[in-house]
Amino acid sequence: MSRPARALPPWLAHALRAQRGPVSRSAVVRGALGGGPLLLAAVLAGRPTVGVVAAIGAMFAGINDRPGSRRASVGRIGGPALAGAAGLVVGTYTGDHLAAVLLTLLLTGLGLVAGAVSALGPVGSAVGTQLLVGAAVGAGMPLPEPGWLRALAFLAGAGWLLALRLALPTPGSFAGDFRLDFRFDGERHAVAAVYDAVAALLDAAGSPTATARRAALTAALDQAQDALAGPRLRRYASSAAERRLHAQYAAALPLAEAATALAWAEQAVPARASEGPRRLAAAVRDNASTGPLPAPARSAPALRALDDALLNAAEAFDRADGGDLHGRRRSRAARVRTVLGARGREYGTRVALCFGASAAIAQALHHTRWYGQHEHWYWLPATAVFLVKPDLGPLASRVLSRAAGTVLGALLFAGLAALLPRPEGLVALVAACGALIPVATRHFAAQTAVVTVLVLALVMAGGEPQASVGRIAETLLACALVLVVGHLPLPGPRGDAIRARLTEAGAAAQTYLDHVLGGSDDRAARWALRREAYRTLAEARTAIALASAELPPLARHADGADETAATLERLVDTTTACAVHLDDTGRLDSPHIRRLTELRDELARRRPRVDLRLPRLPAVTG
């Protein structure tokens, strides 16, 4: 009798899992044209250390150069680059004038601020990371340039890669009219993906996969919203092509609402119902007209809403007069509350402890001459910054991947350094590593290996000797430090960040429900509230999944959180179904009220996990 195979623990399974999907060839080209040419120009000009800093800026920009639209890349690359330059200035001048103890205290305080800012989201996390890495490099990297020149070189490197991102065409940008389409990158495909996700949800209605399809629709809407909301596409679109994309995105929102209501009913819909959204997706993708759209049956409120949404979409596609993105517009006060709230405090404390402790150890080892003549003590705190980032996976998985990637990269560079000519070989190696970064981002260990080779090549190009052994030792020390600090008990209840996420999601769901039950005719506001409710829930589910994959001492603080999030998602689904039914009949029927009542009672049992004001519901009739 064979024994059943034992499942891997979540943290190990995460460490062995790699992301899937196509690699952007244009990102590979941009990576090759990023740091390598900058370093070559600086070497030819006799200022290799300036080229090293510029190449570091291009490297970070390449790491942040993720799939998406050009306009979204401006904030995703530019914001962190400004933070990194500021960190370089602060680190350079404080490193030159402060004693070791005062410098360590300053870096600890900086870690607290950067960690709290990281709670704002992926861009905030990148801003905090580059701020701390820039401060560590500025304080500990021996360079002849003053702080202001280092900052300018760093910004020049990041700006160069951002300019490549904005200027170079991408595959698919030549579809249709090149004059209209060249400015667009991922926007058109992101909007088309929304219509494809609507069609997939309609196909899955009444099947066990409907919930997953609805989650995929939420992700597609989030991506399209982000793609369209960058700085080049202002609130009011400034060109015909931009207004057309606005209209196409806005026309997808009532379709998504009707499809969600049909999936909520748990009944299969006719196959022809999904044909219309698929033809709309093709029209967006090919920048073409919609043509005739098959009308679904109008036998139920949600099917009638779907038919009306298809008619409105066809009219909007032809009219192309723009539309609101219905995106989140968080006020400055809301962002401050996030930074100073539970998430900001918890993450900021962890980052401050890890960054400050690693800086203290590095300073002690540096001043006791443990490094010998290799004065690069900044590697230890810089490594700790990357290890403490929660958006890179569970803590144990990050530590394992970082250690394996560093050892592999350092050994690989040691072999290459013995064979390559200098400096031309190092320049070629920097260019090759820049091209590999978009490929290596599929796995943290692979990315670490590529970045390790790149950084060691830059250090050697700057005039320092080969330092692979020291890099391995410092990385292993940082891994041990972060693993210990990450499991230390902190003042206050554990899991505050998860509870804060659930509270935000509960508040968004409550606001959406109040709007629907309040009888408001403002559909644009309803769609915006629905988007915010689903988006905050998706962010909460992602944070809960990462917390649940930690080692047991940390994972147990997320127990029950996923069930609460699932209940809130069912509440938002039910609210959407109620909205569609109210549009058609003007009143709720018994199935909707009963489902709302059941969900309200279930949330009442879970109130210790989420601060939700329970709604008042109409009485059940009939």
XYZ file of C-alpha atoms in Angstrom:
622
model
C 0.000 0.000 0.000
C 1.580 3.259 -1.144
C 1.717 6.247 1.156
C 0.143 9.503 -0.050
C 2.642 12.106 -1.142
C 3.214 14.783 1.480
C 2.554 18.323 0.364
C 5.393 20.805 0.583
C 5.063 23.521 3.243
C 3.717 26.759 1.712
C 6.929 28.754 2.208
C 8.991 26.080 0.402
C 6.419 25.661 -2.352
C 6.551 29.407 -2.927
C 10.347 29.344 -3.125
C 10.196 26.642 -5.823
C 7.459 28.350 -7.848
C 8.296 30.640 -10.773
C 6.055 33.103 -12.541
C 4.769 32.186 -15.964
C 3.977 34.163 -19.055
C 5.793 35.573 -22.080
C 8.939 37.641 -21.691
C 8.786 41.106 -23.201
C 11.383 41.280 -25.962
C 11.290 45.064 -25.863
C 12.140 44.965 -22.135
C 15.139 42.758 -22.937
C 16.299 45.282 -25.560
C 15.847 48.163 -23.125
C 17.830 46.293 -20.483
C 20.705 45.707 -22.899
C 20.728 49.385 -23.878
C 20.483 50.595 -20.257
C 23.454 50.344 -17.910
C 26.018 48.944 -20.353
C 26.187 51.930 -22.748
C 26.176 54.347 -19.806
C 29.123 52.585 -18.209
C 30.954 52.474 -21.551
C 30.490 56.213 -22.093
C 31.784 56.968 -18.604
C 34.817 54.699 -19.024
C 35.682 56.358 -22.340
C 35.320 59.767 -20.652
C 37.700 58.725 -17.874
C 34.990 58.830 -15.130
C 34.135 55.165 -14.528
C 32.712 55.758 -11.049
C 30.081 58.129 -12.481
C 29.135 55.380 -14.911
C 28.847 52.911 -12.023
C 26.266 55.080 -10.255
C 24.385 55.719 -13.510
C 24.322 51.989 -14.242
C 22.950 51.313 -10.740
C 20.131 53.770 -11.472
C 19.432 52.029 -14.782
C 19.484 48.639 -13.014
C 16.831 49.700 -10.508
C 14.759 51.220 -13.301
C 14.999 47.926 -15.172
C 13.780 46.021 -12.115
C 10.778 48.380 -11.887
C 10.154 48.204 -15.650
C 7.283 45.738 -15.321
C 4.655 44.885 -17.958
C 2.091 47.605 -18.441
C 1.586 50.823 -20.305
C 4.144 53.522 -20.961
C 2.182 56.056 -18.952
C 2.067 53.769 -15.909
C 5.833 53.292 -16.151
C 6.437 57.009 -15.545
C 5.364 56.763 -11.921
C 6.582 53.200 -11.449
C 10.131 54.123 -12.531
C 10.329 57.859 -11.879
C 9.059 57.950 -8.291
C 11.499 55.361 -6.930
C 14.336 56.964 -8.913
C 13.756 60.290 -7.183
C 13.719 58.523 -3.818
C 16.961 56.714 -4.636
C 18.663 59.962 -5.602
C 17.503 61.563 -2.353
C 18.850 58.586 -0.436
C 22.221 58.953 -2.141
C 22.447 62.610 -1.124
C 21.468 61.926 2.482
C 23.750 58.912 2.769
C 26.758 60.625 1.215
C 26.740 63.726 3.394
C 25.795 61.977 6.631
C 28.317 59.213 6.012
C 31.058 61.810 5.683
C 30.164 63.816 8.777
C 28.513 61.530 11.338
C 30.081 59.025 13.670
C 29.135 55.373 13.393
C 26.564 55.436 16.212
C 24.790 58.559 14.974
C 24.852 57.279 11.399
C 23.280 54.011 12.509
C 20.531 55.849 14.387
C 19.846 58.036 11.365
C 19.602 55.008 9.050
C 17.274 53.300 11.520
C 14.968 56.309 11.531
C 15.100 56.420 7.755
C 14.117 52.747 7.714
C 11.073 53.510 9.852
C 9.906 56.204 7.421
C 10.646 54.164 4.286
C 8.928 51.096 5.690
C 5.782 53.056 6.538
C 5.695 54.604 3.053
C 5.938 51.101 1.583
C 2.442 50.364 2.940
C 0.992 52.582 0.188
C 1.412 49.855 -2.437
C 3.909 48.509 -4.994
C 5.181 51.939 -6.028
C 5.462 52.992 -2.382
C 7.400 49.816 -1.667
C 9.814 50.573 -4.516
C 10.184 54.155 -3.262
C 11.061 52.943 0.242
C 13.480 50.345 -1.073
C 15.435 52.706 -3.300
C 15.514 55.368 -0.602
C 17.194 52.958 1.828
C 19.509 51.351 -0.714
C 20.553 54.803 -1.929
C 21.282 55.909 1.643
C 23.351 52.783 2.339
C 25.301 53.071 -0.914
C 25.869 56.797 -0.428
C 27.164 56.307 3.101
C 29.296 53.247 2.466
C 30.444 53.156 -1.155
C 33.850 54.850 -1.560
C 33.417 57.163 -4.560
C 35.272 60.403 -5.363
C 32.148 62.272 -6.542
C 30.175 64.529 -4.178
C 26.636 63.631 -3.190
C 24.874 65.937 -5.644
C 26.821 64.499 -8.572
C 26.049 60.934 -7.478
C 22.352 61.813 -7.349
C 22.453 63.354 -10.820
C 24.241 60.295 -12.213
C 21.673 57.989 -10.589
C 18.796 60.021 -12.034
C 20.493 60.076 -15.420
C 20.689 56.278 -15.437
C 17.052 55.840 -14.434
C 15.966 58.615 -16.794
C 17.823 57.007 -19.676
C 15.963 53.724 -19.256
C 12.665 55.564 -18.789
C 13.344 57.475 -22.019
C 13.899 54.144 -23.786
C 10.633 52.899 -22.294
C 8.746 55.893 -23.648
C 10.468 56.139 -27.043
C 11.017 52.612 -28.314
C 8.063 50.911 -30.036
C 6.757 47.654 -28.637
C 5.408 44.594 -30.429
C 1.862 45.201 -31.580
C 2.161 48.992 -31.600
C 2.010 49.029 -35.400
C -1.543 47.652 -35.556
C -4.029 49.983 -37.210
C -2.983 53.592 -37.700
C 0.621 53.956 -36.544
C 0.188 57.674 -35.889
C -2.528 56.901 -33.343
C -1.182 53.656 -31.933
C 2.489 54.390 -31.375
C 1.724 56.313 -28.183
C -0.073 53.262 -26.773
C 1.681 50.272 -25.345
C -0.251 48.039 -22.962
C -3.404 50.171 -22.816
C -5.202 48.676 -25.798
C -4.457 45.086 -24.825
C -5.428 45.794 -21.201
C -8.870 47.074 -22.236
C -9.351 44.156 -24.627
C -8.480 41.769 -21.801
C -11.416 43.172 -19.799
C -13.886 42.179 -22.517
C -12.265 38.756 -22.800
C -12.610 38.341 -19.023
C -16.309 39.285 -19.227
C -16.826 36.633 -21.907
C -14.985 34.032 -19.826
C -17.147 34.831 -16.791
C -20.315 34.443 -18.855
C -19.096 31.065 -20.098
C -18.382 29.983 -16.516
C -21.762 31.094 -15.103
C -23.359 28.213 -13.234
C -20.093 26.251 -13.008
C -17.556 25.792 -10.175
C -15.054 28.030 -11.989
C -17.264 31.125 -11.867
C -15.614 32.502 -8.723
C -12.140 32.250 -10.242
C -13.369 33.882 -13.447
C -14.871 36.762 -11.483
C -11.540 37.249 -9.708
C -9.814 37.257 -13.118
C -12.254 39.943 -14.284
C -11.368 42.061 -11.251
C -7.658 41.706 -12.039
C -8.238 42.672 -15.682
C -10.210 45.759 -14.656
C -7.491 46.753 -12.180
C -4.792 46.408 -14.822
C -6.748 48.403 -17.400
C -7.490 51.111 -14.859
C -3.810 51.419 -13.975
C -2.781 51.371 -17.632
C -5.098 54.234 -18.533
C -4.629 56.380 -15.439
C -0.983 57.396 -15.879
C 0.229 60.983 -16.177
C 0.112 61.063 -19.986
C -3.602 60.323 -19.966
C -5.117 63.058 -17.888
C -8.540 62.934 -16.354
C -9.899 64.430 -19.574
C -8.348 62.714 -22.592
C -6.528 65.064 -24.930
C -6.686 63.162 -28.234
C -9.234 61.206 -30.247
C -7.365 57.941 -29.703
C -7.250 58.461 -25.940
C -10.925 59.397 -25.809
C -11.759 56.241 -27.742
C -9.916 54.076 -25.205
C -11.687 55.918 -22.388
C -15.038 55.136 -23.974
C -14.149 51.489 -24.558
C -13.076 50.987 -20.966
C -16.120 52.774 -19.553
C -18.419 50.666 -21.746
C -17.007 47.495 -20.170
C -18.163 48.409 -16.639
C -21.914 47.723 -17.105
C -21.016 44.535 -18.980
C -18.888 43.407 -16.040
C -21.738 44.247 -13.676
C -24.275 42.215 -15.656
C -21.886 39.265 -16.015
C -21.249 39.263 -12.257
C -24.992 39.235 -11.594
C -25.454 36.286 -13.963
C -22.655 34.374 -12.267
C -24.194 35.148 -8.863
C -27.460 33.486 -9.954
C -25.500 30.213 -10.409
C -27.331 29.368 -13.614
C -25.783 28.702 -17.006
C -26.445 31.288 -19.706
C -26.764 30.682 -23.470
C -23.462 30.327 -25.281
C -24.212 33.273 -27.570
C -24.189 35.615 -24.555
C -20.378 35.655 -24.572
C -20.052 36.289 -28.305
C -20.721 40.009 -28.000
C -17.958 40.735 -25.443
C -15.501 38.672 -27.499
C -16.230 40.705 -30.620
C -15.792 43.875 -28.606
C -12.425 42.571 -27.365
C -11.306 41.956 -30.956
C -12.450 45.441 -31.960
C -10.385 47.028 -29.187
C -7.335 44.901 -29.883
C -7.374 45.537 -33.661
C -8.532 49.166 -33.411
C -11.454 48.256 -35.677
C -15.216 48.651 -35.719
C -17.397 46.283 -33.730
C -19.690 45.079 -36.503
C -23.008 43.423 -35.630
C -23.238 42.091 -32.068
C -25.399 39.040 -31.234
C -28.100 39.958 -28.718
C -28.606 37.596 -25.771
C -32.049 36.526 -24.641
C -33.900 39.048 -22.463
C -35.587 36.503 -20.218
C -34.134 37.675 -16.871
C -33.098 41.017 -15.327
C -29.375 40.262 -15.619
C -29.750 39.127 -19.252
C -31.666 42.283 -20.050
C -28.907 44.298 -18.384
C -26.330 42.431 -20.474
C -28.224 43.196 -23.680
C -28.557 46.868 -22.757
C -24.845 47.031 -21.907
C -23.944 45.534 -25.299
C -26.095 48.110 -27.088
C -24.527 50.916 -25.068
C -21.050 49.540 -25.793
C -21.688 49.462 -29.549
C -22.924 53.056 -29.390
C -19.956 54.146 -27.241
C -17.485 52.477 -29.628
C -18.964 54.410 -32.553
C -19.280 57.700 -30.673
C -15.870 57.435 -28.917
C -16.460 60.557 -26.852
C -14.485 59.482 -23.806
C -15.614 58.334 -20.404
C -14.668 58.373 -16.756
C -12.136 55.770 -15.625
C -13.972 55.370 -12.317
C -10.612 54.836 -10.629
C -9.646 55.291 -7.028
C -8.835 58.844 -6.054
C -7.355 58.573 -2.607
C -7.022 61.847 -0.777
C -3.834 62.976 0.881
C -5.456 62.382 4.256
C -6.255 58.777 3.302
C -2.651 58.159 2.283
C -1.409 59.661 5.538
C -3.775 57.395 7.472
C -2.355 54.380 5.651
C 1.224 55.374 6.421
C 0.492 56.078 10.088
C -1.970 53.201 10.476
C -1.473 49.571 11.464
C 0.091 48.526 8.169
C 2.555 51.418 8.119
C 3.532 50.936 11.760
C 4.014 47.171 11.500
C 6.001 47.228 8.273
C 7.941 50.354 9.260
C 9.016 48.787 12.544
C 10.232 45.626 10.839
C 12.183 47.557 8.213
C 13.704 49.882 10.805
C 14.849 46.977 12.986
C 16.342 45.031 10.079
C 17.949 48.025 8.382
C 19.259 49.533 11.628
C 20.620 46.238 12.992
C 22.309 45.381 9.697
C 23.833 48.872 9.487
C 25.110 48.568 13.072
C 26.711 45.175 12.417
C 28.192 46.415 9.144
C 29.631 49.496 10.850
C 31.156 47.381 13.595
C 32.748 44.991 11.113
C 33.935 47.877 8.960
C 35.615 49.813 11.771
C 37.268 46.675 13.147
C 38.828 46.187 9.685
C 37.068 42.863 9.126
C 36.690 43.937 5.510
C 40.395 44.507 5.046
C 40.797 46.927 2.143
C 37.336 46.253 0.646
C 35.290 49.127 1.992
C 31.825 48.119 0.878
C 29.953 47.737 4.162
C 26.782 48.974 2.468
C 26.131 45.479 1.048
C 24.840 44.139 4.360
C 22.081 46.767 4.973
C 21.226 46.934 1.261
C 20.663 43.166 1.230
C 18.516 43.379 4.361
C 16.260 45.931 2.635
C 15.400 43.517 -0.166
C 14.917 40.634 2.228
C 12.405 42.483 4.396
C 10.123 43.429 1.456
C 6.886 41.452 1.923
C 5.738 41.886 -1.677
C 8.514 39.509 -2.792
C 6.942 36.529 -1.045
C 6.969 34.885 2.390
C 9.960 35.660 4.604
C 11.459 32.153 4.636
C 11.031 31.900 0.861
C 12.744 35.274 0.343
C 15.671 34.282 2.559
C 16.156 30.931 0.826
C 15.922 32.430 -2.654
C 18.248 35.321 -1.798
C 20.900 33.033 -0.343
C 20.790 30.602 -3.272
C 20.781 33.372 -5.877
C 23.692 35.231 -4.286
C 25.861 32.150 -3.991
C 25.169 31.212 -7.606
C 25.747 34.754 -8.888
C 28.941 35.319 -6.900
C 30.478 32.015 -8.019
C 29.486 32.707 -11.611
C 31.061 36.159 -11.504
C 34.257 34.791 -9.949
C 34.664 32.517 -12.950
C 33.807 35.222 -15.476
C 36.103 37.786 -13.844
C 39.049 35.470 -14.361
C 38.332 35.201 -18.077
C 36.945 38.540 -19.242
C 39.211 41.407 -20.325
C 38.911 44.708 -18.487
C 37.150 47.031 -18.774
C 35.437 46.026 -22.021
C 34.501 42.600 -20.671
C 32.893 44.130 -17.606
C 30.911 46.563 -19.761
C 29.641 43.672 -21.895
C 28.728 41.745 -18.739
C 26.729 44.709 -17.383
C 24.841 44.970 -20.681
C 24.138 41.230 -20.717
C 22.854 41.272 -17.139
C 20.623 44.249 -17.919
C 19.082 42.257 -20.752
C 18.538 39.266 -18.448
C 16.724 41.208 -15.700
C 13.290 41.049 -17.430
C 13.739 37.288 -17.784
C 15.011 36.798 -14.234
C 12.106 38.652 -12.591
C 10.104 35.427 -12.887
C 11.853 34.150 -9.759
C 13.508 35.993 -6.878
C 16.509 33.639 -6.801
C 17.146 34.119 -10.523
C 16.796 37.877 -10.205
C 19.203 37.854 -7.258
C 21.773 35.891 -9.246
C 21.633 38.301 -12.190
C 21.744 41.398 -9.980
C 24.673 39.951 -8.002
C 26.712 39.464 -11.173
C 25.785 42.962 -12.353
C 26.680 44.672 -9.057
C 29.984 42.815 -8.709
C 30.868 43.809 -12.279
C 30.105 47.447 -11.484
C 32.179 47.335 -8.302
C 35.147 45.978 -10.229
C 34.610 48.508 -13.031
C 34.764 51.232 -10.370
C 38.298 50.183 -9.433
C 37.771 47.742 -6.565
C 39.119 44.187 -6.560
C 36.976 41.072 -6.987
C 34.661 40.651 -3.962
C 32.600 37.491 -4.494
C 33.545 35.858 -1.188
C 32.628 38.939 0.851
C 29.334 39.224 -1.017
C 28.376 35.648 -0.099
C 29.344 36.083 3.557
C 27.423 39.340 3.953
C 24.338 37.957 2.232
C 24.229 34.905 4.486
C 24.660 37.162 7.518
C 21.813 39.415 6.330
C 19.608 36.365 5.713
C 20.140 35.140 9.272
C 19.533 38.611 10.697
C 16.277 39.216 8.812
C 15.014 35.720 9.586
C 15.514 36.335 13.311
C 14.139 39.886 13.365
C 11.186 38.891 11.194
C 10.012 36.425 13.852
C 10.607 38.616 16.901
C 7.448 39.538 18.845
C 6.586 43.226 18.598
C 4.462 45.349 20.941
C 0.756 45.125 20.220
C -1.300 42.322 18.649
C 0.191 40.422 15.719
C -1.641 40.453 12.428
C -2.632 44.126 12.649
C -1.757 44.616 8.981
C -4.141 41.850 7.916
C -6.914 43.243 10.100
C -6.318 46.697 8.614
C -6.641 45.263 5.102
C -9.901 43.526 6.001
C -11.250 46.658 7.655
C -10.530 48.690 4.518
C -12.196 46.046 2.356
C -15.176 45.898 4.710
C -15.584 49.671 4.635
C -15.487 49.709 0.821
C -18.063 46.908 0.655
C -20.261 48.727 3.163
C -20.140 51.987 1.185
C -21.031 50.155 -2.021
C -23.940 48.358 -0.345
C -25.265 51.580 1.201
C -25.204 53.266 -2.201
C -27.136 50.441 -3.875
C -29.744 50.059 -1.131
C -30.081 53.825 -0.857
C -31.775 53.967 -4.251
C -29.336 56.382 -5.891
C -29.585 56.750 -9.675
C -25.907 57.733 -10.029
C -24.556 54.711 -11.900
C -21.132 56.244 -12.433
C -20.679 56.554 -8.672
C -21.954 52.999 -8.263
C -19.403 51.639 -10.714
C -16.599 53.552 -8.990
C -17.648 52.175 -5.583
C -17.903 48.674 -7.008
C -14.409 48.941 -8.475
C -12.998 50.148 -5.148
C -14.735 47.350 -3.231
C -13.368 44.622 -5.481
C -9.927 46.215 -5.660
C -9.474 46.470 -1.900
C -10.683 42.882 -1.549
C -8.162 41.685 -4.140
C -5.365 43.485 -2.289
C -6.509 41.934 0.993
C -6.609 38.450 -0.522
C -3.063 38.882 -1.863
C -1.749 40.009 1.533
C -3.551 37.146 3.285
C -2.142 34.580 0.854
C 1.413 35.812 1.505
C 0.894 35.842 5.274
C -0.577 32.322 5.203
C 2.533 31.029 3.408
C 4.901 32.158 6.185
C 6.418 29.822 8.740
C 3.840 28.630 11.329
C 4.718 31.252 14.018
C 3.737 34.005 11.569
C 1.158 32.172 9.449
C -1.136 31.463 12.393
C -1.930 35.184 12.676
C -3.735 34.964 9.315
C -5.996 32.087 10.383
C -9.593 32.768 9.412
C -8.758 35.920 7.466
C -9.239 34.282 4.063
C -12.730 33.081 5.031
C -13.654 36.614 6.096
C -12.406 38.029 2.792
C -14.384 35.385 0.891
C -17.534 36.391 2.785
C -16.960 40.038 1.900
C -16.500 39.070 -1.749
C -19.822 37.232 -1.702
C -21.380 40.348 -0.169
C -20.055 42.520 -3.010
C -21.222 39.956 -5.593
C -24.667 39.957 -4.021
C -24.735 43.751 -3.915
C -23.936 43.802 -7.640
C -26.768 41.374 -8.339
C -29.083 43.565 -6.248
C -28.079 46.653 -8.220
C -28.873 44.979 -11.542
C -32.204 43.687 -10.218
C -33.169 47.106 -8.833
C -32.418 48.722 -12.198
C -34.838 46.302 -13.853
C -37.700 45.970 -11.334
C -37.225 48.795 -8.826
C -37.401 46.447 -5.810
C -35.538 43.515 -4.328
C -37.043 40.037 -4.271
C -36.787 37.414 -1.550
C -33.660 35.550 -2.832
C -31.596 38.737 -2.812
C -32.765 39.813 0.642
C -32.258 36.346 2.102
C -28.707 36.170 0.702
C -27.897 39.598 2.110
C -29.301 38.564 5.479
C -27.239 35.350 5.539
C -24.058 37.247 4.676
C -24.796 39.911 7.288
C -25.220 37.213 9.951
C -22.023 35.480 8.861
C -20.090 38.734 9.052
C -21.553 39.390 12.473
C -19.890 36.194 13.665
C -16.591 37.387 12.189
C -16.683 40.949 13.534
C -13.556 40.457 15.696
C -11.632 40.240 12.395
C -13.206 43.148 10.531
C -14.767 46.362 11.785
C -17.929 46.329 9.665
C -21.063 48.331 10.311
C -23.810 45.784 9.643
C -26.394 47.081 7.163
C -30.107 47.517 7.644
C -31.939 45.346 5.138
C -35.517 45.406 3.863
C -37.850 42.838 5.335
C -38.265 39.569 3.441
C -41.607 39.499 1.621
C -43.338 36.933 -0.566
